């Protein structure tokens, strides 16, 4: 028994040692991720004092700017730091290089500069006024840097990212740069999302040599050159759900493009500019190809894809090619038109014309977008249109290709529904879904009040649910062919706004931020910089946490092995 007891005790001690090792490793990992020290940065500290604190910190430490205003700030971040504010702190950048910046050979002035050693850092919740410096924020040769929930105004570029990868710029309000709001140069695998970018003297977002980046859900307006500009190389990038309005052009593509996708954006109400640097006739377009644009040939899978965008109400063309380039075939897009003759696409482009039709929904009205093959589109840009039912006007807001209006209609009646398309009413015969599967009635398009024929209804009907039926009224009209490809050469009218009256859909410079109030932080994609807004350090992704947090399983495995060894040894002694 003594021998058995000592062997079992030895097994238990080995197991406890292994468990302790796992727990210690897990603690070290957590300490490296979270950081051990929080620093309070008050306004009585000058820039050199703050820089000294940065330099003496450990990776993962947090610096909280807790006061209202800081002056002459120019800080180099060359460690993994969390730099945050929950007081909407205003930081006025310095027009002079700090001693550290000078020692590192930096030439441009800035508010914050993230070096390669600053990989993994976070900058969040700060109002940066960069009118005294070249840049508000520079990220150079770094990775995994997160810039979120900040207001950045002024500078040559508000934010410059170069020679970097895995950068996250999200929920920032960016304005008033003397050149670009956001400039990306030689950037890979990064996300630029949900930023409000406006009133910059060149482009809202400018790219040069970007690879596998996601530029999504940004609102870009009132910039003097283009909303979005793409130069040099561009490969594997996804541009989706962006809104660009009131710029000379919504998006300007002048890059060598491979495997790029420009889908489900809204490029509307962009305006002509007589002082536009490429010439007045190159402005006012939703989409413009530059003279240096290149992509693969038709049919090549790496060819630029442009589809399911809203290209409407632009003062020039909805989409325009460069006259020195070959004819380019766009995918299916919405031009706020029911026929080929009023798309206002330049003759050097072929355009697939998407169709709108009704779908029957319970207690209301449904509108659905269809591609040229008659398929319901689920990824699509956003836009509003007016719907008139028996003298009552409603606003239909398209989201993911569909708009639903709760109009409390009688399911036993048929209604004449007028939808404004291209500034003209198109009339649909419409009946509400009864709620019983298979009982929905076809929605049909009749002649509109201006004599124009809309999309004809089909006799076939399928029900997608108990409360919604699809009306097969997409596709054809009295003037188009089955492919629905057209250009504006057919109409004999070029450069005319498809909606009739050009409108400025922005705030016309009347917002607080437009007038120089740096406290303004209400971005279109959410509130970015309210007084007292708590900062948020972006956590590791849920997937990576699930993969790496396995210490519990390891401990359980060790305990199981210990119990099996003890049991086996005990049984062995009994048999002997």
PDB file of N, CA, C and O in Angstrom, residues 356-361 365-370 383 385-387 396-399 401-405 417-420 428 430:
ATOM      1  N   UNK A 356     -37.355  47.793 -61.571  1.00  0.00           N
ATOM      2  CA  UNK A 356     -38.090  47.822 -60.311  1.00  0.00           C
ATOM      3  C   UNK A 356     -39.483  47.269 -60.550  1.00  0.00           C
ATOM      4  O   UNK A 356     -40.091  47.511 -61.590  1.00  0.00           O
ATOM      5  N   UNK A 357     -39.993  46.503 -59.600  1.00  0.00           N
ATOM      6  CA  UNK A 357     -41.378  46.057 -59.664  1.00  0.00           C
ATOM      7  C   UNK A 357     -41.928  45.902 -58.258  1.00  0.00           C
ATOM      8  O   UNK A 357     -41.194  46.008 -57.279  1.00  0.00           O
ATOM      9  N   UNK A 358     -43.221  45.644 -58.187  1.00  0.00           N
ATOM     10  CA  UNK A 358     -43.867  45.497 -56.897  1.00  0.00           C
ATOM     11  C   UNK A 358     -43.820  44.047 -56.441  1.00  0.00           C
ATOM     12  O   UNK A 358     -43.757  43.124 -57.246  1.00  0.00           O
ATOM     13  N   UNK A 359     -43.853  43.852 -55.144  1.00  0.00           N
ATOM     14  CA  UNK A 359     -44.104  42.547 -54.547  1.00  0.00           C
ATOM     15  C   UNK A 359     -45.231  42.729 -53.549  1.00  0.00           C
ATOM     16  O   UNK A 359     -45.342  43.759 -52.879  1.00  0.00           O
ATOM     17  N   UNK A 360     -46.127  41.740 -53.486  1.00  0.00           N
ATOM     18  CA  UNK A 360     -47.263  41.830 -52.578  1.00  0.00           C
ATOM     19  C   UNK A 360     -46.831  41.491 -51.159  1.00  0.00           C
ATOM     20  O   UNK A 360     -46.215  40.452 -50.932  1.00  0.00           O
ATOM     21  N   UNK A 361     -47.131  42.359 -50.241  1.00  0.00           N
ATOM     22  CA  UNK A 361     -46.831  42.126 -48.832  1.00  0.00           C
ATOM     23  C   UNK A 361     -48.082  42.395 -48.014  1.00  0.00           C
ATOM     24  O   UNK A 361     -48.961  43.155 -48.419  1.00  0.00           O
ATOM     25  N   UNK A 365     -47.129  47.839 -49.039  1.00  0.00           N
ATOM     26  CA  UNK A 365     -46.640  47.828 -50.406  1.00  0.00           C
ATOM     27  C   UNK A 365     -45.179  47.404 -50.377  1.00  0.00           C
ATOM     28  O   UNK A 365     -44.399  47.865 -49.547  1.00  0.00           O
ATOM     29  N   UNK A 366     -44.804  46.559 -51.304  1.00  0.00           N
ATOM     30  CA  UNK A 366     -43.429  46.161 -51.432  1.00  0.00           C
ATOM     31  C   UNK A 366     -42.891  46.475 -52.816  1.00  0.00           C
ATOM     32  O   UNK A 366     -43.594  46.314 -53.820  1.00  0.00           O
ATOM     33  N   UNK A 367     -41.669  46.963 -52.870  1.00  0.00           N
ATOM     34  CA  UNK A 367     -40.968  47.205 -54.128  1.00  0.00           C
ATOM     35  C   UNK A 367     -39.679  46.394 -54.110  1.00  0.00           C
ATOM     36  O   UNK A 367     -39.007  46.317 -53.076  1.00  0.00           O
ATOM     37  N   UNK A 368     -39.332  45.805 -55.257  1.00  0.00           N
ATOM     38  CA  UNK A 368     -38.167  44.943 -55.348  1.00  0.00           C
ATOM     39  C   UNK A 368     -37.374  45.295 -56.598  1.00  0.00           C
ATOM     40  O   UNK A 368     -37.938  45.579 -57.648  1.00  0.00           O
ATOM     41  N   UNK A 369     -36.021  45.267 -56.473  1.00  0.00           N
ATOM     42  CA  UNK A 369     -35.151  45.471 -57.616  1.00  0.00           C
ATOM     43  C   UNK A 369     -34.785  44.126 -58.232  1.00  0.00           C
ATOM     44  O   UNK A 369     -34.559  43.142 -57.521  1.00  0.00           O
ATOM     45  N   UNK A 370     -34.727  44.101 -59.591  1.00  0.00           N
ATOM     46  CA  UNK A 370     -34.387  42.890 -60.330  1.00  0.00           C
ATOM     47  C   UNK A 370     -33.257  43.188 -61.295  1.00  0.00           C
ATOM     48  O   UNK A 370     -33.157  44.286 -61.841  1.00  0.00           O
ATOM     49  N   UNK A 383     -31.406  54.009 -51.865  1.00  0.00           N
ATOM     50  CA  UNK A 383     -31.981  55.261 -52.343  1.00  0.00           C
ATOM     51  C   UNK A 383     -33.447  55.316 -51.914  1.00  0.00           C
ATOM     52  O   UNK A 383     -34.038  54.300 -51.515  1.00  0.00           O
ATOM     53  N   UNK A 385     -37.446  56.776 -52.913  1.00  0.00           N
ATOM     54  CA  UNK A 385     -38.329  57.287 -53.962  1.00  0.00           C
ATOM     55  C   UNK A 385     -39.699  57.525 -53.361  1.00  0.00           C
ATOM     56  O   UNK A 385     -40.015  57.024 -52.274  1.00  0.00           O
ATOM     57  N   UNK A 386     -40.517  58.286 -54.053  1.00  0.00           N
ATOM     58  CA  UNK A 386     -41.848  58.642 -53.565  1.00  0.00           C
ATOM     59  C   UNK A 386     -42.891  57.698 -54.158  1.00  0.00           C
ATOM     60  O   UNK A 386     -42.858  57.394 -55.354  1.00  0.00           O
ATOM     61  N   UNK A 387     -43.798  57.238 -53.320  1.00  0.00           N
ATOM     62  CA  UNK A 387     -44.889  56.365 -53.739  1.00  0.00           C
ATOM     63  C   UNK A 387     -46.207  57.036 -53.375  1.00  0.00           C
ATOM     64  O   UNK A 387     -46.385  57.522 -52.255  1.00  0.00           O
ATOM     65  N   UNK A 396     -40.432  55.451 -50.009  1.00  0.00           N
ATOM     66  CA  UNK A 396     -39.922  54.079 -50.046  1.00  0.00           C
ATOM     67  C   UNK A 396     -38.404  54.122 -49.929  1.00  0.00           C
ATOM     68  O   UNK A 396     -37.732  54.749 -50.745  1.00  0.00           O
ATOM     69  N   UNK A 397     -37.870  53.482 -48.919  1.00  0.00           N
ATOM     70  CA  UNK A 397     -36.423  53.451 -48.681  1.00  0.00           C
ATOM     71  C   UNK A 397     -35.908  52.066 -49.024  1.00  0.00           C
ATOM     72  O   UNK A 397     -36.253  51.086 -48.365  1.00  0.00           O
ATOM     73  N   UNK A 398     -35.074  51.991 -50.057  1.00  0.00           N
ATOM     74  CA  UNK A 398     -34.544  50.709 -50.502  1.00  0.00           C
ATOM     75  C   UNK A 398     -33.343  50.307 -49.647  1.00  0.00           C
ATOM     76  O   UNK A 398     -32.387  51.062 -49.499  1.00  0.00           O
ATOM     77  N   UNK A 399     -33.428  49.107 -49.112  1.00  0.00           N
ATOM     78  CA  UNK A 399     -32.335  48.501 -48.365  1.00  0.00           C
ATOM     79  C   UNK A 399     -32.196  47.068 -48.868  1.00  0.00           C
ATOM     80  O   UNK A 399     -33.167  46.313 -48.882  1.00  0.00           O
ATOM     81  N   UNK A 401     -32.004  45.971 -51.798  1.00  0.00           N
ATOM     82  CA  UNK A 401     -32.812  45.696 -52.982  1.00  0.00           C
ATOM     83  C   UNK A 401     -34.303  45.695 -52.776  1.00  0.00           C
ATOM     84  O   UNK A 401     -35.063  45.418 -53.715  1.00  0.00           O
ATOM     85  N   UNK A 402     -34.761  46.027 -51.569  1.00  0.00           N
ATOM     86  CA  UNK A 402     -36.190  45.950 -51.282  1.00  0.00           C
ATOM     87  C   UNK A 402     -36.640  47.143 -50.459  1.00  0.00           C
ATOM     88  O   UNK A 402     -35.897  47.647 -49.619  1.00  0.00           O
ATOM     89  N   UNK A 403     -37.879  47.587 -50.711  1.00  0.00           N
ATOM     90  CA  UNK A 403     -38.488  48.647 -49.902  1.00  0.00           C
ATOM     91  C   UNK A 403     -39.887  48.197 -49.493  1.00  0.00           C
ATOM     92  O   UNK A 403     -40.671  47.744 -50.341  1.00  0.00           O
ATOM     93  N   UNK A 404     -40.192  48.301 -48.214  1.00  0.00           N
ATOM     94  CA  UNK A 404     -41.505  47.912 -47.696  1.00  0.00           C
ATOM     95  C   UNK A 404     -42.160  49.124 -47.050  1.00  0.00           C
ATOM     96  O   UNK A 404     -41.559  49.800 -46.214  1.00  0.00           O
ATOM     97  N   UNK A 405     -43.398  49.424 -47.447  1.00  0.00           N
ATOM     98  CA  UNK A 405     -44.156  50.544 -46.883  1.00  0.00           C
ATOM     99  C   UNK A 405     -45.353  49.994 -46.144  1.00  0.00           C
ATOM    100  O   UNK A 405     -46.150  49.231 -46.698  1.00  0.00           O
ATOM    101  N   UNK A 417     -51.003  52.311 -57.785  1.00  0.00           N
ATOM    102  CA  UNK A 417     -49.839  52.785 -57.047  1.00  0.00           C
ATOM    103  C   UNK A 417     -48.911  53.499 -58.009  1.00  0.00           C
ATOM    104  O   UNK A 417     -48.479  52.926 -59.012  1.00  0.00           O
ATOM    105  N   UNK A 418     -48.597  54.771 -57.720  1.00  0.00           N
ATOM    106  CA  UNK A 418     -47.674  55.551 -58.545  1.00  0.00           C
ATOM    107  C   UNK A 418     -46.303  55.604 -57.865  1.00  0.00           C
ATOM    108  O   UNK A 418     -46.196  56.016 -56.706  1.00  0.00           O
ATOM    109  N   UNK A 419     -45.297  55.168 -58.584  1.00  0.00           N
ATOM    110  CA  UNK A 419     -43.918  55.220 -58.096  1.00  0.00           C
ATOM    111  C   UNK A 419     -43.150  56.201 -58.961  1.00  0.00           C
ATOM    112  O   UNK A 419     -43.182  56.111 -60.189  1.00  0.00           O
ATOM    113  N   UNK A 420     -42.462  57.144 -58.319  1.00  0.00           N
ATOM    114  CA  UNK A 420     -41.684  58.134 -59.064  1.00  0.00           C
ATOM    115  C   UNK A 420     -40.368  57.514 -59.515  1.00  0.00           C
ATOM    116  O   UNK A 420     -39.545  57.096 -58.700  1.00  0.00           O
ATOM    117  N   UNK A 428     -48.653  51.199 -61.119  1.00  0.00           N
ATOM    118  CA  UNK A 428     -48.776  49.766 -60.940  1.00  0.00           C
ATOM    119  C   UNK A 428     -50.166  49.453 -60.421  1.00  0.00           C
ATOM    120  O   UNK A 428     -50.686  50.165 -59.552  1.00  0.00           O
ATOM    121  N   UNK A 430     -51.996  47.143 -57.987  1.00  0.00           N
ATOM    122  CA  UNK A 430     -51.419  46.493 -56.820  1.00  0.00           C
ATOM    123  C   UNK A 430     -52.507  45.954 -55.911  1.00  0.00           C
ATOM    124  O   UNK A 430     -53.513  46.629 -55.651  1.00  0.00           O
TER     125      UNK A 430
END
